[in-house]
């Protein structure tokens, strides 16, 4: 007597499909390792986009027949492993690492601990995971959700990009300042260095510090998950960061030195016979260096997109830091107690506008660089 038929489906979470797609675009290859039957595993993997119809599927029985060297020949093309026991995970991780891959492994059982420990990043389940698996892991998923791993990857890339952006801004600006101070001997002779120790300290703490801290919380760019992963052993100065700092430092120095030469002659000539302080050129150099860094902070928010293409409200900290620093810098010039303390001199409106004009060249240069590299790489493609 036919009573009926029961069909069961352990469906994947709806957000996993999109998470797998984002992994693919980010250069991360998802691999399914399951104890289920190979037909079940293959069907789910194809549904999620982990594998395609006709792709090879290895079972635990297949793995037991293979040596580590034989397994290495398969791991590059096999993305689904079925009927796998926890001890087989260790061999898969080792084979992938032998091929030079950076491996992140998930697991929840006691027997998963060796594979989690062996992997470059062990990821334990926070809800279903055992204490042993959590201890052996580098990261614990509190929601047991694969999509959280992808979100953590994106956040890590944002943090790393912002660290590089912070370094580019700080060191690029400092290189320009050092060259400017060193070149003053050849530009103005025995007239003295343009910056006092107190003014240099001001730039390091305020002009450099506030915008740099604001850049450290810049949100993710739209293409952050479309870039290939970086090698873990890569230097922080790799991929052009070191060249950028030197290039921007030289540009900032050229702008400041040119302003220094003009301001020295201008203030010396204007001051003759009318009682003004000829050392106002030092304040002009000081002001230009500080304001140029404000343009640098605004332009460096993105490596490829123009500032006009960015949403100004995505990082209000940068604008707040730039506005606050600019106001403080002007106070050092026009508020008597601060002026006396920092050793600055009152600038005329003409001199102030000259400083603003020269300092804005820093922003213009970086924006032109973005346009150049955009069209350069587009033409190469």
Tab-separated table of C-alpha atoms in Angstrom, residues 46-365:
chain	number	residue	atom	x	y	z
A	46	UNK	CA	26.681	23.958	-8.747
A	47	UNK	CA	23.686	25.800	-7.336
A	48	UNK	CA	25.978	28.077	-5.304
A	49	UNK	CA	28.481	28.617	-8.106
A	50	UNK	CA	31.323	26.748	-6.412
A	51	UNK	CA	31.608	24.292	-9.289
A	52	UNK	CA	30.253	23.750	-12.796
A	53	UNK	CA	28.518	20.716	-14.356
A	54	UNK	CA	31.046	18.058	-15.238
A	55	UNK	CA	33.666	19.215	-12.740
A	56	UNK	CA	35.609	16.502	-10.945
A	57	UNK	CA	34.463	15.509	-7.454
A	58	UNK	CA	36.767	13.614	-5.090
A	59	UNK	CA	35.483	11.414	-2.264
A	60	UNK	CA	37.168	10.342	0.940
A	61	UNK	CA	37.749	6.914	-0.601
A	62	UNK	CA	39.595	8.586	-3.509
A	63	UNK	CA	41.732	10.581	-1.096
A	64	UNK	CA	42.774	7.471	0.812
A	65	UNK	CA	44.181	5.984	-2.408
A	66	UNK	CA	46.233	9.110	-3.243
A	67	UNK	CA	49.613	10.161	-1.984
A	68	UNK	CA	50.166	13.817	-1.074
A	69	UNK	CA	51.974	14.349	-4.383
A	70	UNK	CA	49.069	12.855	-6.341
A	71	UNK	CA	46.599	15.001	-4.431
A	72	UNK	CA	48.609	18.115	-5.328
A	73	UNK	CA	47.844	17.454	-9.002
A	74	UNK	CA	44.097	17.530	-8.288
A	75	UNK	CA	43.641	20.385	-5.801
A	76	UNK	CA	44.019	23.114	-8.416
A	77	UNK	CA	40.937	21.935	-10.318
A	78	UNK	CA	38.814	20.129	-7.715
A	79	UNK	CA	36.445	22.377	-5.753
A	80	UNK	CA	34.151	19.711	-4.235
A	81	UNK	CA	35.154	16.918	-1.831
A	82	UNK	CA	32.418	14.544	-0.647
A	83	UNK	CA	32.143	11.709	1.861
A	84	UNK	CA	35.181	13.241	3.539
A	85	UNK	CA	36.194	12.449	7.109
A	86	UNK	CA	37.691	15.233	9.258
A	87	UNK	CA	41.181	13.724	8.976
A	88	UNK	CA	41.058	14.151	5.205
A	89	UNK	CA	40.784	17.928	5.606
A	90	UNK	CA	44.364	18.083	6.866
A	91	UNK	CA	45.664	16.417	3.708
A	92	UNK	CA	43.675	18.803	1.493
A	93	UNK	CA	45.037	21.827	3.360
A	94	UNK	CA	48.606	20.539	3.117
A	95	UNK	CA	48.241	19.845	-0.606
A	96	UNK	CA	46.924	23.358	-1.262
A	97	UNK	CA	49.749	24.908	0.750
A	98	UNK	CA	52.303	22.834	-1.158
A	99	UNK	CA	50.931	24.498	-4.291
A	100	UNK	CA	51.626	27.910	-2.758
A	101	UNK	CA	48.013	28.717	-1.833
A	102	UNK	CA	46.928	30.696	1.208
A	103	UNK	CA	44.281	28.522	2.862
A	104	UNK	CA	41.404	29.453	5.135
A	105	UNK	CA	39.681	26.404	6.640
A	106	UNK	CA	36.367	26.204	8.470
A	107	UNK	CA	35.440	23.516	10.962
A	108	UNK	CA	33.459	22.809	14.119
A	109	UNK	CA	34.453	19.395	15.425
A	110	UNK	CA	37.253	18.085	17.610
A	111	UNK	CA	38.683	16.167	14.656
A	112	UNK	CA	38.829	19.388	12.618
A	113	UNK	CA	41.431	20.895	14.979
A	114	UNK	CA	44.530	19.611	13.066
A	115	UNK	CA	43.279	21.093	9.765
A	116	UNK	CA	42.293	24.362	11.444
A	117	UNK	CA	45.745	24.595	13.025
A	118	UNK	CA	47.495	23.763	9.753
A	119	UNK	CA	45.564	26.305	7.686
A	120	UNK	CA	46.882	29.831	7.292
A	121	UNK	CA	43.593	31.048	8.765
A	122	UNK	CA	41.559	28.629	10.863
A	123	UNK	CA	37.893	29.585	11.193
A	124	UNK	CA	35.748	27.879	13.838
A	125	UNK	CA	31.999	27.934	14.226
A	126	UNK	CA	30.913	29.953	17.245
A	127	UNK	CA	27.510	28.298	17.704
A	128	UNK	CA	28.057	24.649	16.772
A	129	UNK	CA	31.843	24.597	17.210
A	130	UNK	CA	33.573	22.728	19.995
A	131	UNK	CA	35.980	24.391	22.421
A	132	UNK	CA	38.858	22.461	20.862
A	133	UNK	CA	38.112	23.782	17.371
A	134	UNK	CA	37.804	27.333	18.680
A	135	UNK	CA	41.145	27.091	20.480
A	136	UNK	CA	42.842	25.812	17.329
A	137	UNK	CA	41.409	28.590	15.149
A	138	UNK	CA	42.461	32.140	14.383
A	139	UNK	CA	38.899	33.391	13.964
A	140	UNK	CA	35.507	32.363	15.368
A	141	UNK	CA	32.256	32.980	13.497
A	142	UNK	CA	29.663	34.020	16.034
A	143	UNK	CA	26.807	33.439	13.549
A	144	UNK	CA	28.215	30.345	11.744
A	145	UNK	CA	27.601	32.171	8.462
A	146	UNK	CA	29.915	31.853	5.455
A	147	UNK	CA	28.905	35.326	4.291
A	148	UNK	CA	30.489	36.734	7.448
A	149	UNK	CA	33.872	35.452	6.276
A	150	UNK	CA	33.480	37.413	3.044
A	151	UNK	CA	32.452	40.521	4.981
A	152	UNK	CA	35.507	40.129	7.224
A	153	UNK	CA	37.710	39.815	4.152
A	154	UNK	CA	36.312	43.058	2.777
A	155	UNK	CA	36.825	44.822	6.091
A	156	UNK	CA	40.403	43.584	6.228
A	157	UNK	CA	41.092	44.955	2.768
A	158	UNK	CA	39.633	48.324	3.752
A	159	UNK	CA	41.808	48.482	6.872
A	160	UNK	CA	44.940	47.546	4.906
A	161	UNK	CA	44.175	50.107	2.185
A	162	UNK	CA	43.654	52.825	4.799
A	163	UNK	CA	46.940	51.947	6.505
A	164	UNK	CA	48.709	52.404	3.164
A	165	UNK	CA	46.793	55.646	2.579
A	166	UNK	CA	47.849	56.887	6.030
A	167	UNK	CA	51.508	56.103	5.285
A	168	UNK	CA	51.342	57.722	1.834
A	169	UNK	CA	50.022	60.938	3.304
A	170	UNK	CA	52.359	61.143	6.307
A	171	UNK	CA	55.635	60.121	4.668
A	172	UNK	CA	54.944	61.827	1.338
A	173	UNK	CA	54.351	65.122	3.129
A	174	UNK	CA	57.359	64.667	5.415
A	175	UNK	CA	59.683	63.998	2.494
A	176	UNK	CA	58.555	67.264	0.912
A	177	UNK	CA	59.130	69.151	4.157
A	178	UNK	CA	62.653	67.744	4.622
A	179	UNK	CA	63.664	68.634	1.061
A	180	UNK	CA	62.233	72.154	1.431
A	181	UNK	CA	64.144	72.832	4.644
A	182	UNK	CA	67.362	71.362	3.226
A	183	UNK	CA	67.079	73.429	0.032
A	184	UNK	CA	66.517	76.730	1.857
A	185	UNK	CA	70.282	77.180	2.262
A	186	UNK	CA	70.655	77.324	-1.522
A	187	UNK	CA	67.563	79.485	-2.108
A	188	UNK	CA	67.854	82.219	0.541
A	189	UNK	CA	71.484	81.856	1.589
A	190	UNK	CA	72.164	83.019	5.130
A	191	UNK	CA	68.624	84.357	5.665
A	192	UNK	CA	67.852	81.330	7.834
A	193	UNK	CA	65.691	78.208	7.620
A	194	UNK	CA	62.014	78.793	6.833
A	195	UNK	CA	60.644	76.767	9.758
A	196	UNK	CA	61.389	76.928	13.460
A	197	UNK	CA	61.430	73.733	15.572
A	198	UNK	CA	58.077	74.724	17.079
A	199	UNK	CA	56.527	75.146	13.633
A	200	UNK	CA	57.871	71.760	12.522
A	201	UNK	CA	56.339	70.201	15.635
A	202	UNK	CA	53.029	71.915	14.792
A	203	UNK	CA	53.024	70.396	11.318
A	204	UNK	CA	53.850	66.926	12.612
A	205	UNK	CA	51.181	66.947	15.309
A	206	UNK	CA	48.350	68.947	13.736
A	207	UNK	CA	48.788	69.448	9.999
A	208	UNK	CA	49.962	65.869	9.479
A	209	UNK	CA	48.151	64.204	12.360
A	210	UNK	CA	44.513	65.276	12.123
A	211	UNK	CA	43.944	64.609	8.388
A	212	UNK	CA	45.930	61.361	8.609
A	213	UNK	CA	43.692	60.059	11.398
A	214	UNK	CA	40.620	61.043	9.358
A	215	UNK	CA	41.962	59.171	6.307
A	216	UNK	CA	42.323	56.047	8.450
A	217	UNK	CA	38.507	55.712	8.619
A	218	UNK	CA	37.884	56.162	4.883
A	219	UNK	CA	35.069	53.761	3.821
A	220	UNK	CA	35.557	51.010	1.259
A	221	UNK	CA	35.866	51.887	-2.412
A	222	UNK	CA	33.347	50.201	-4.746
A	223	UNK	CA	35.994	47.972	-6.358
A	224	UNK	CA	37.678	46.796	-3.166
A	225	UNK	CA	36.376	43.234	-3.686
A	226	UNK	CA	37.267	43.222	-7.378
A	227	UNK	CA	41.004	43.294	-6.725
A	228	UNK	CA	43.185	40.185	-6.485
A	229	UNK	CA	44.516	39.293	-3.030
A	230	UNK	CA	47.908	40.621	-1.972
A	231	UNK	CA	50.676	38.230	-0.978
A	232	UNK	CA	51.047	38.053	2.826
A	233	UNK	CA	54.792	38.621	2.550
A	234	UNK	CA	54.371	41.754	0.471
A	235	UNK	CA	56.061	44.910	1.745
A	236	UNK	CA	53.788	47.746	2.881
A	237	UNK	CA	55.637	49.915	0.338
A	238	UNK	CA	54.937	47.545	-2.589
A	239	UNK	CA	52.814	48.288	-5.663
A	240	UNK	CA	54.089	51.818	-6.151
A	241	UNK	CA	53.587	53.203	-2.643
A	242	UNK	CA	57.280	53.975	-2.148
A	243	UNK	CA	57.551	55.625	-5.563
A	244	UNK	CA	54.413	57.651	-4.850
A	245	UNK	CA	55.804	59.011	-1.582
A	246	UNK	CA	59.063	60.082	-3.209
A	247	UNK	CA	57.257	61.582	-6.211
A	248	UNK	CA	54.747	63.519	-4.104
A	249	UNK	CA	57.487	64.637	-1.720
A	250	UNK	CA	59.474	66.051	-4.622
A	251	UNK	CA	56.398	67.796	-6.059
A	252	UNK	CA	55.565	69.337	-2.676
A	253	UNK	CA	59.190	70.468	-2.317
A	254	UNK	CA	59.236	72.054	-5.784
A	255	UNK	CA	56.038	73.977	-5.020
A	256	UNK	CA	57.347	75.125	-1.641
A	257	UNK	CA	60.829	76.029	-2.905
A	258	UNK	CA	59.392	78.034	-5.799
A	259	UNK	CA	57.127	79.880	-3.365
A	260	UNK	CA	60.104	80.407	-1.040
A	261	UNK	CA	62.192	82.034	-3.767
A	262	UNK	CA	59.330	84.318	-4.822
A	263	UNK	CA	58.293	85.193	-1.258
A	264	UNK	CA	61.855	85.970	-0.151
A	265	UNK	CA	62.335	88.509	-2.942
A	266	UNK	CA	58.805	89.892	-2.556
A	267	UNK	CA	58.830	90.438	1.195
A	268	UNK	CA	62.385	91.770	1.202
A	269	UNK	CA	61.566	94.341	-1.474
A	270	UNK	CA	58.195	95.328	0.012
A	271	UNK	CA	59.607	95.643	3.514
A	272	UNK	CA	62.360	98.017	2.443
A	273	UNK	CA	61.691	101.441	3.895
A	274	UNK	CA	58.146	100.871	5.130
A	275	UNK	CA	58.782	99.143	8.427
A	276	UNK	CA	57.449	95.673	7.570
A	277	UNK	CA	59.263	92.515	8.691
A	278	UNK	CA	61.149	90.936	5.805
A	279	UNK	CA	60.937	87.522	7.554
A	280	UNK	CA	57.322	87.230	6.428
A	281	UNK	CA	58.562	84.914	3.681
A	282	UNK	CA	59.086	82.247	6.365
A	283	UNK	CA	55.434	82.483	7.363
A	284	UNK	CA	54.443	82.182	3.696
A	285	UNK	CA	56.476	78.974	3.335
A	286	UNK	CA	55.048	77.628	6.603
A	287	UNK	CA	51.469	78.423	5.520
A	288	UNK	CA	51.948	77.004	2.016
A	289	UNK	CA	53.329	73.714	3.333
A	290	UNK	CA	50.410	73.321	5.731
A	291	UNK	CA	47.683	74.225	3.215
A	292	UNK	CA	49.257	72.047	0.499
A	293	UNK	CA	48.868	69.064	2.804
A	294	UNK	CA	45.165	69.839	3.119
A	295	UNK	CA	44.829	69.489	-0.648
A	296	UNK	CA	46.856	66.292	-0.446
A	297	UNK	CA	44.475	64.867	2.187
A	298	UNK	CA	41.402	65.598	0.061
A	299	UNK	CA	42.887	64.189	-3.139
A	300	UNK	CA	44.332	61.028	-1.590
A	301	UNK	CA	40.937	59.720	-0.460
A	302	UNK	CA	40.909	57.567	-3.600
A	303	UNK	CA	43.774	56.145	-5.630
A	304	UNK	CA	41.889	56.160	-8.916
A	305	UNK	CA	38.701	58.223	-8.691
A	306	UNK	CA	38.752	62.001	-8.924
A	307	UNK	CA	37.664	63.940	-5.857
A	308	UNK	CA	34.678	65.281	-7.781
A	309	UNK	CA	33.556	61.662	-8.341
A	310	UNK	CA	33.541	60.886	-4.611
A	311	UNK	CA	30.614	61.410	-2.292
A	312	UNK	CA	31.804	64.169	0.066
A	313	UNK	CA	29.555	62.860	2.858
A	314	UNK	CA	31.085	59.369	3.053
A	315	UNK	CA	33.936	60.645	5.227
A	316	UNK	CA	33.050	63.860	6.992
A	317	UNK	CA	36.048	63.387	9.275
A	318	UNK	CA	38.401	64.355	6.450
A	319	UNK	CA	36.507	67.549	5.714
A	320	UNK	CA	36.275	68.350	9.407
A	321	UNK	CA	40.027	67.801	9.851
A	322	UNK	CA	40.859	69.911	6.791
A	323	UNK	CA	38.590	72.796	7.828
A	324	UNK	CA	39.738	72.722	11.473
A	325	UNK	CA	43.427	72.550	10.523
A	326	UNK	CA	43.050	75.418	8.038
A	327	UNK	CA	41.349	77.612	10.649
A	328	UNK	CA	44.034	76.811	13.221
A	329	UNK	CA	46.759	77.600	10.707
A	330	UNK	CA	45.209	81.007	9.943
A	331	UNK	CA	44.910	81.681	13.669
A	332	UNK	CA	48.663	81.182	13.989
A	333	UNK	CA	49.101	84.033	11.500
A	334	UNK	CA	46.379	86.484	12.522
A	335	UNK	CA	45.825	85.959	16.290
A	336	UNK	CA	48.471	87.957	18.164
A	337	UNK	CA	49.144	85.602	21.148
A	338	UNK	CA	49.494	82.572	18.862
A	339	UNK	CA	51.530	84.574	16.364
A	340	UNK	CA	53.978	85.625	19.060
A	341	UNK	CA	54.234	82.107	20.462
A	342	UNK	CA	54.886	80.394	17.105
A	343	UNK	CA	57.055	83.178	15.699
A	344	UNK	CA	54.923	83.922	12.622
A	345	UNK	CA	54.218	87.261	10.927
A	346	UNK	CA	51.033	88.878	9.642
A	347	UNK	CA	50.492	88.296	5.932
A	348	UNK	CA	48.727	90.710	3.632
A	349	UNK	CA	45.742	89.420	1.644
A	350	UNK	CA	47.911	89.335	-1.468
A	351	UNK	CA	50.487	87.173	0.282
A	352	UNK	CA	47.806	84.888	1.728
A	353	UNK	CA	46.203	84.354	-1.674
A	354	UNK	CA	49.611	83.597	-3.165
A	355	UNK	CA	50.056	80.918	-0.480
A	356	UNK	CA	46.625	79.460	-1.249
A	357	UNK	CA	47.354	79.470	-4.978
A	358	UNK	CA	50.678	77.669	-4.628
A	359	UNK	CA	49.320	75.148	-2.106
A	360	UNK	CA	46.363	74.271	-4.370
A	361	UNK	CA	48.861	73.038	-6.975
A	362	UNK	CA	49.389	69.960	-4.775
A	363	UNK	CA	45.734	69.000	-5.126
A	364	UNK	CA	45.763	69.714	-8.874
A	365	UNK	CA	48.870	67.581	-9.401
